[in-house]
């Protein structure tokens, strides 16, 4: 799979530091979403969590993720390795009436005690 993705990855910037290895960064991003862990819990062998997070955002903005998805889907479709079955779930989940703030029957609404002002002078 990496042989299909590698040519789509952005090149190192002309000026400044060389980027960290793209493959390791992709592994870090995949690990984060696979485990649903916070970025700060990224294992040391996957590099800096700041690098992975910044690269994720940068690639989302510049369209790299869309190019990778299109290339992987095209390759899978060409090899007839993808099933285009779509499943739509029409389940309706209803919340309890109290979640929406409805008043409970038979119980009066609690009244908060009145606020009384102090006779002391206000602090400066």
PDB file of C-alpha atoms in Angstrom:
ATOM      1  CA  UNK A   1       0.000   0.000   0.000  1.00  0.00           C
ATOM      2  CA  UNK A   2       2.838   2.406   0.778  1.00  0.00           C
ATOM      3  CA  UNK A   3       4.063   2.163  -2.829  1.00  0.00           C
ATOM      4  CA  UNK A   4       0.727   3.666  -3.949  1.00  0.00           C
ATOM      5  CA  UNK A   5       0.652   6.388  -1.311  1.00  0.00           C
ATOM      6  CA  UNK A   6       4.296   7.527  -1.333  1.00  0.00           C
ATOM      7  CA  UNK A   7       4.188   9.384  -4.697  1.00  0.00           C
ATOM      8  CA  UNK A   8       1.158  11.369  -3.489  1.00  0.00           C
ATOM      9  CA  UNK A   9       2.885  12.686  -0.376  1.00  0.00           C
ATOM     10  CA  UNK A  10       4.013  16.322  -0.434  1.00  0.00           C
ATOM     11  CA  UNK A  11       7.692  16.991  -1.082  1.00  0.00           C
ATOM     12  CA  UNK A  12       9.975  18.480   1.546  1.00  0.00           C
ATOM     13  CA  UNK A  13       9.813  22.276   1.671  1.00  0.00           C
ATOM     14  CA  UNK A  14      12.405  24.083  -0.420  1.00  0.00           C
ATOM     15  CA  UNK A  15      13.474  26.192   2.544  1.00  0.00           C
ATOM     16  CA  UNK A  16      13.714  25.232   6.184  1.00  0.00           C
ATOM     17  CA  UNK A  17      13.955  21.879   7.927  1.00  0.00           C
ATOM     18  CA  UNK A  18      13.377  18.540   6.254  1.00  0.00           C
ATOM     19  CA  UNK A  19      10.119  16.958   7.267  1.00  0.00           C
ATOM     20  CA  UNK A  20       9.956  13.880   9.459  1.00  0.00           C
ATOM     21  CA  UNK A  21       9.418  10.583   7.654  1.00  0.00           C
ATOM     22  CA  UNK A  22       5.932  10.571   6.071  1.00  0.00           C
ATOM     23  CA  UNK A  23       5.472   6.858   6.644  1.00  0.00           C
ATOM     24  CA  UNK A  24       6.076   7.145  10.378  1.00  0.00           C
ATOM     25  CA  UNK A  25       3.765  10.157  10.536  1.00  0.00           C
ATOM     26  CA  UNK A  26       1.012   8.196   8.771  1.00  0.00           C
ATOM     27  CA  UNK A  27       1.497   5.369  11.259  1.00  0.00           C
ATOM     28  CA  UNK A  28       1.181   7.877  14.117  1.00  0.00           C
ATOM     29  CA  UNK A  29      -2.063   9.308  12.706  1.00  0.00           C
ATOM     30  CA  UNK A  30      -3.472   5.814  12.142  1.00  0.00           C
ATOM     31  CA  UNK A  31      -2.487   4.780  15.680  1.00  0.00           C
ATOM     32  CA  UNK A  32      -4.230   7.813  17.155  1.00  0.00           C
ATOM     33  CA  UNK A  33      -7.527   7.109  15.401  1.00  0.00           C
ATOM     34  CA  UNK A  34      -7.307   3.323  15.813  1.00  0.00           C
ATOM     35  CA  UNK A  35      -6.851   3.593  19.598  1.00  0.00           C
ATOM     36  CA  UNK A  36      -8.918   6.759  20.120  1.00  0.00           C
ATOM     37  CA  UNK A  37      -6.193   7.969  22.466  1.00  0.00           C
ATOM     38  CA  UNK A  38      -5.159  11.551  23.108  1.00  0.00           C
ATOM     39  CA  UNK A  39      -2.363  12.911  20.916  1.00  0.00           C
ATOM     40  CA  UNK A  40      -0.072  13.222  23.936  1.00  0.00           C
ATOM     41  CA  UNK A  41      -0.200   9.433  24.478  1.00  0.00           C
ATOM     42  CA  UNK A  42       1.456   8.750  21.116  1.00  0.00           C
ATOM     43  CA  UNK A  43       4.265   6.194  21.602  1.00  0.00           C
ATOM     44  CA  UNK A  44       7.799   7.575  21.301  1.00  0.00           C
ATOM     45  CA  UNK A  45       8.654   5.294  18.375  1.00  0.00           C
ATOM     46  CA  UNK A  46       6.002   7.079  16.278  1.00  0.00           C
ATOM     47  CA  UNK A  47       7.606  10.488  16.720  1.00  0.00           C
ATOM     48  CA  UNK A  48       6.367  13.731  18.153  1.00  0.00           C
ATOM     49  CA  UNK A  49       2.631  14.113  18.632  1.00  0.00           C
ATOM     50  CA  UNK A  50       2.881  17.776  17.599  1.00  0.00           C
ATOM     51  CA  UNK A  51       4.409  16.760  14.268  1.00  0.00           C
ATOM     52  CA  UNK A  52       1.714  14.171  13.589  1.00  0.00           C
ATOM     53  CA  UNK A  53      -1.126  16.515  14.527  1.00  0.00           C
ATOM     54  CA  UNK A  54       0.227  19.452  12.524  1.00  0.00           C
ATOM     55  CA  UNK A  55       0.805  17.221   9.499  1.00  0.00           C
ATOM     56  CA  UNK A  56      -2.740  15.826   9.769  1.00  0.00           C
ATOM     57  CA  UNK A  57      -4.186  19.354   9.699  1.00  0.00           C
ATOM     58  CA  UNK A  58      -1.838  20.539   6.929  1.00  0.00           C
ATOM     59  CA  UNK A  59      -2.702  17.565   4.716  1.00  0.00           C
ATOM     60  CA  UNK A  60      -6.416  18.103   5.302  1.00  0.00           C
ATOM     61  CA  UNK A  61      -6.130  21.741   4.225  1.00  0.00           C
ATOM     62  CA  UNK A  62      -3.942  21.179   1.138  1.00  0.00           C
ATOM     63  CA  UNK A  63      -5.992  18.254  -0.223  1.00  0.00           C
ATOM     64  CA  UNK A  64      -3.446  15.473   0.340  1.00  0.00           C
ATOM     65  CA  UNK A  65      -5.989  13.244   2.112  1.00  0.00           C
ATOM     66  CA  UNK A  66      -8.460  13.576  -0.777  1.00  0.00           C
ATOM     67  CA  UNK A  67      -5.756  12.598  -3.292  1.00  0.00           C
ATOM     68  CA  UNK A  68      -4.741   9.572  -1.204  1.00  0.00           C
ATOM     69  CA  UNK A  69      -8.347   8.429  -0.788  1.00  0.00           C
ATOM     70  CA  UNK A  70      -9.062   8.827  -4.506  1.00  0.00           C
ATOM     71  CA  UNK A  71      -5.907   6.887  -5.464  1.00  0.00           C
ATOM     72  CA  UNK A  72      -6.560   4.048  -3.021  1.00  0.00           C
ATOM     73  CA  UNK A  73     -10.220   3.764  -4.060  1.00  0.00           C
ATOM     74  CA  UNK A  74      -9.312   3.826  -7.768  1.00  0.00           C
ATOM     75  CA  UNK A  75      -6.694   1.093  -7.289  1.00  0.00           C
ATOM     76  CA  UNK A  76      -9.082  -1.053  -5.239  1.00  0.00           C
ATOM     77  CA  UNK A  77     -11.881  -0.564  -7.753  1.00  0.00           C
ATOM     78  CA  UNK A  78      -9.579  -1.443 -10.674  1.00  0.00           C
ATOM     79  CA  UNK A  79      -8.642  -4.702  -8.938  1.00  0.00           C
ATOM     80  CA  UNK A  80     -12.316  -5.355  -8.118  1.00  0.00           C
ATOM     81  CA  UNK A  81     -11.266  -5.376  -4.473  1.00  0.00           C
ATOM     82  CA  UNK A  82     -13.971  -3.062  -3.220  1.00  0.00           C
ATOM     83  CA  UNK A  83     -17.656  -3.630  -2.576  1.00  0.00           C
ATOM     84  CA  UNK A  84     -19.835  -0.587  -3.167  1.00  0.00           C
ATOM     85  CA  UNK A  85     -22.744  -1.801  -1.048  1.00  0.00           C
ATOM     86  CA  UNK A  86     -24.265   1.082   0.884  1.00  0.00           C
ATOM     87  CA  UNK A  87     -26.241   0.542   4.054  1.00  0.00           C
ATOM     88  CA  UNK A  88     -28.524   3.231   5.387  1.00  0.00           C
ATOM     89  CA  UNK A  89     -29.750   3.025   8.958  1.00  0.00           C
ATOM     90  CA  UNK A  90     -33.075   4.677   9.661  1.00  0.00           C
ATOM     91  CA  UNK A  91     -33.042   4.126  13.402  1.00  0.00           C
ATOM     92  CA  UNK A  92     -34.513   6.934  15.431  1.00  0.00           C
ATOM     93  CA  UNK A  93     -33.156   7.542  18.897  1.00  0.00           C
ATOM     94  CA  UNK A  94     -35.432   9.547  21.123  1.00  0.00           C
ATOM     95  CA  UNK A  95     -34.303  11.347  24.216  1.00  0.00           C
ATOM     96  CA  UNK A  96     -36.317  11.375  27.417  1.00  0.00           C
ATOM     97  CA  UNK A  97     -38.519  14.439  27.864  1.00  0.00           C
ATOM     98  CA  UNK A  98     -36.449  15.665  30.787  1.00  0.00           C
ATOM     99  CA  UNK A  99     -33.383  15.900  28.575  1.00  0.00           C
ATOM    100  CA  UNK A 100     -35.146  18.605  26.592  1.00  0.00           C
ATOM    101  CA  UNK A 101     -35.947  20.589  29.738  1.00  0.00           C
ATOM    102  CA  UNK A 102     -39.606  19.583  30.144  1.00  0.00           C
ATOM    103  CA  UNK A 103     -41.107  20.138  33.565  1.00  0.00           C
ATOM    104  CA  UNK A 104     -41.979  17.109  35.655  1.00  0.00           C
ATOM    105  CA  UNK A 105     -45.667  16.630  36.442  1.00  0.00           C
ATOM    106  CA  UNK A 106     -46.869  16.998  40.003  1.00  0.00           C
ATOM    107  CA  UNK A 107     -43.706  18.603  41.341  1.00  0.00           C
ATOM    108  CA  UNK A 108     -43.457  22.341  41.790  1.00  0.00           C
ATOM    109  CA  UNK A 109     -40.479  24.047  40.278  1.00  0.00           C
ATOM    110  CA  UNK A 110     -37.895  24.718  43.017  1.00  0.00           C
ATOM    111  CA  UNK A 111     -37.617  28.383  43.822  1.00  0.00           C
ATOM    112  CA  UNK A 112     -34.159  29.737  44.529  1.00  0.00           C
ATOM    113  CA  UNK A 113     -33.819  31.841  47.695  1.00  0.00           C
ATOM    114  CA  UNK A 114     -33.989  35.608  47.200  1.00  0.00           C
ATOM    115  CA  UNK A 115     -30.720  37.520  47.030  1.00  0.00           C
ATOM    116  CA  UNK A 116     -30.264  40.035  49.855  1.00  0.00           C
ATOM    117  CA  UNK A 117     -27.751  42.799  49.586  1.00  0.00           C
ATOM    118  CA  UNK A 118     -25.228  43.388  52.340  1.00  0.00           C
ATOM    119  CA  UNK A 119     -25.121  46.679  54.241  1.00  0.00           C
ATOM    120  CA  UNK A 120     -21.313  46.616  54.154  1.00  0.00           C
ATOM    121  CA  UNK A 121     -19.578  49.092  51.849  1.00  0.00           C
ATOM    122  CA  UNK A 122     -18.455  47.671  48.496  1.00  0.00           C
ATOM    123  CA  UNK A 123     -14.830  46.647  48.169  1.00  0.00           C
ATOM    124  CA  UNK A 124     -12.778  49.071  46.062  1.00  0.00           C
TER     125      UNK A 124
END
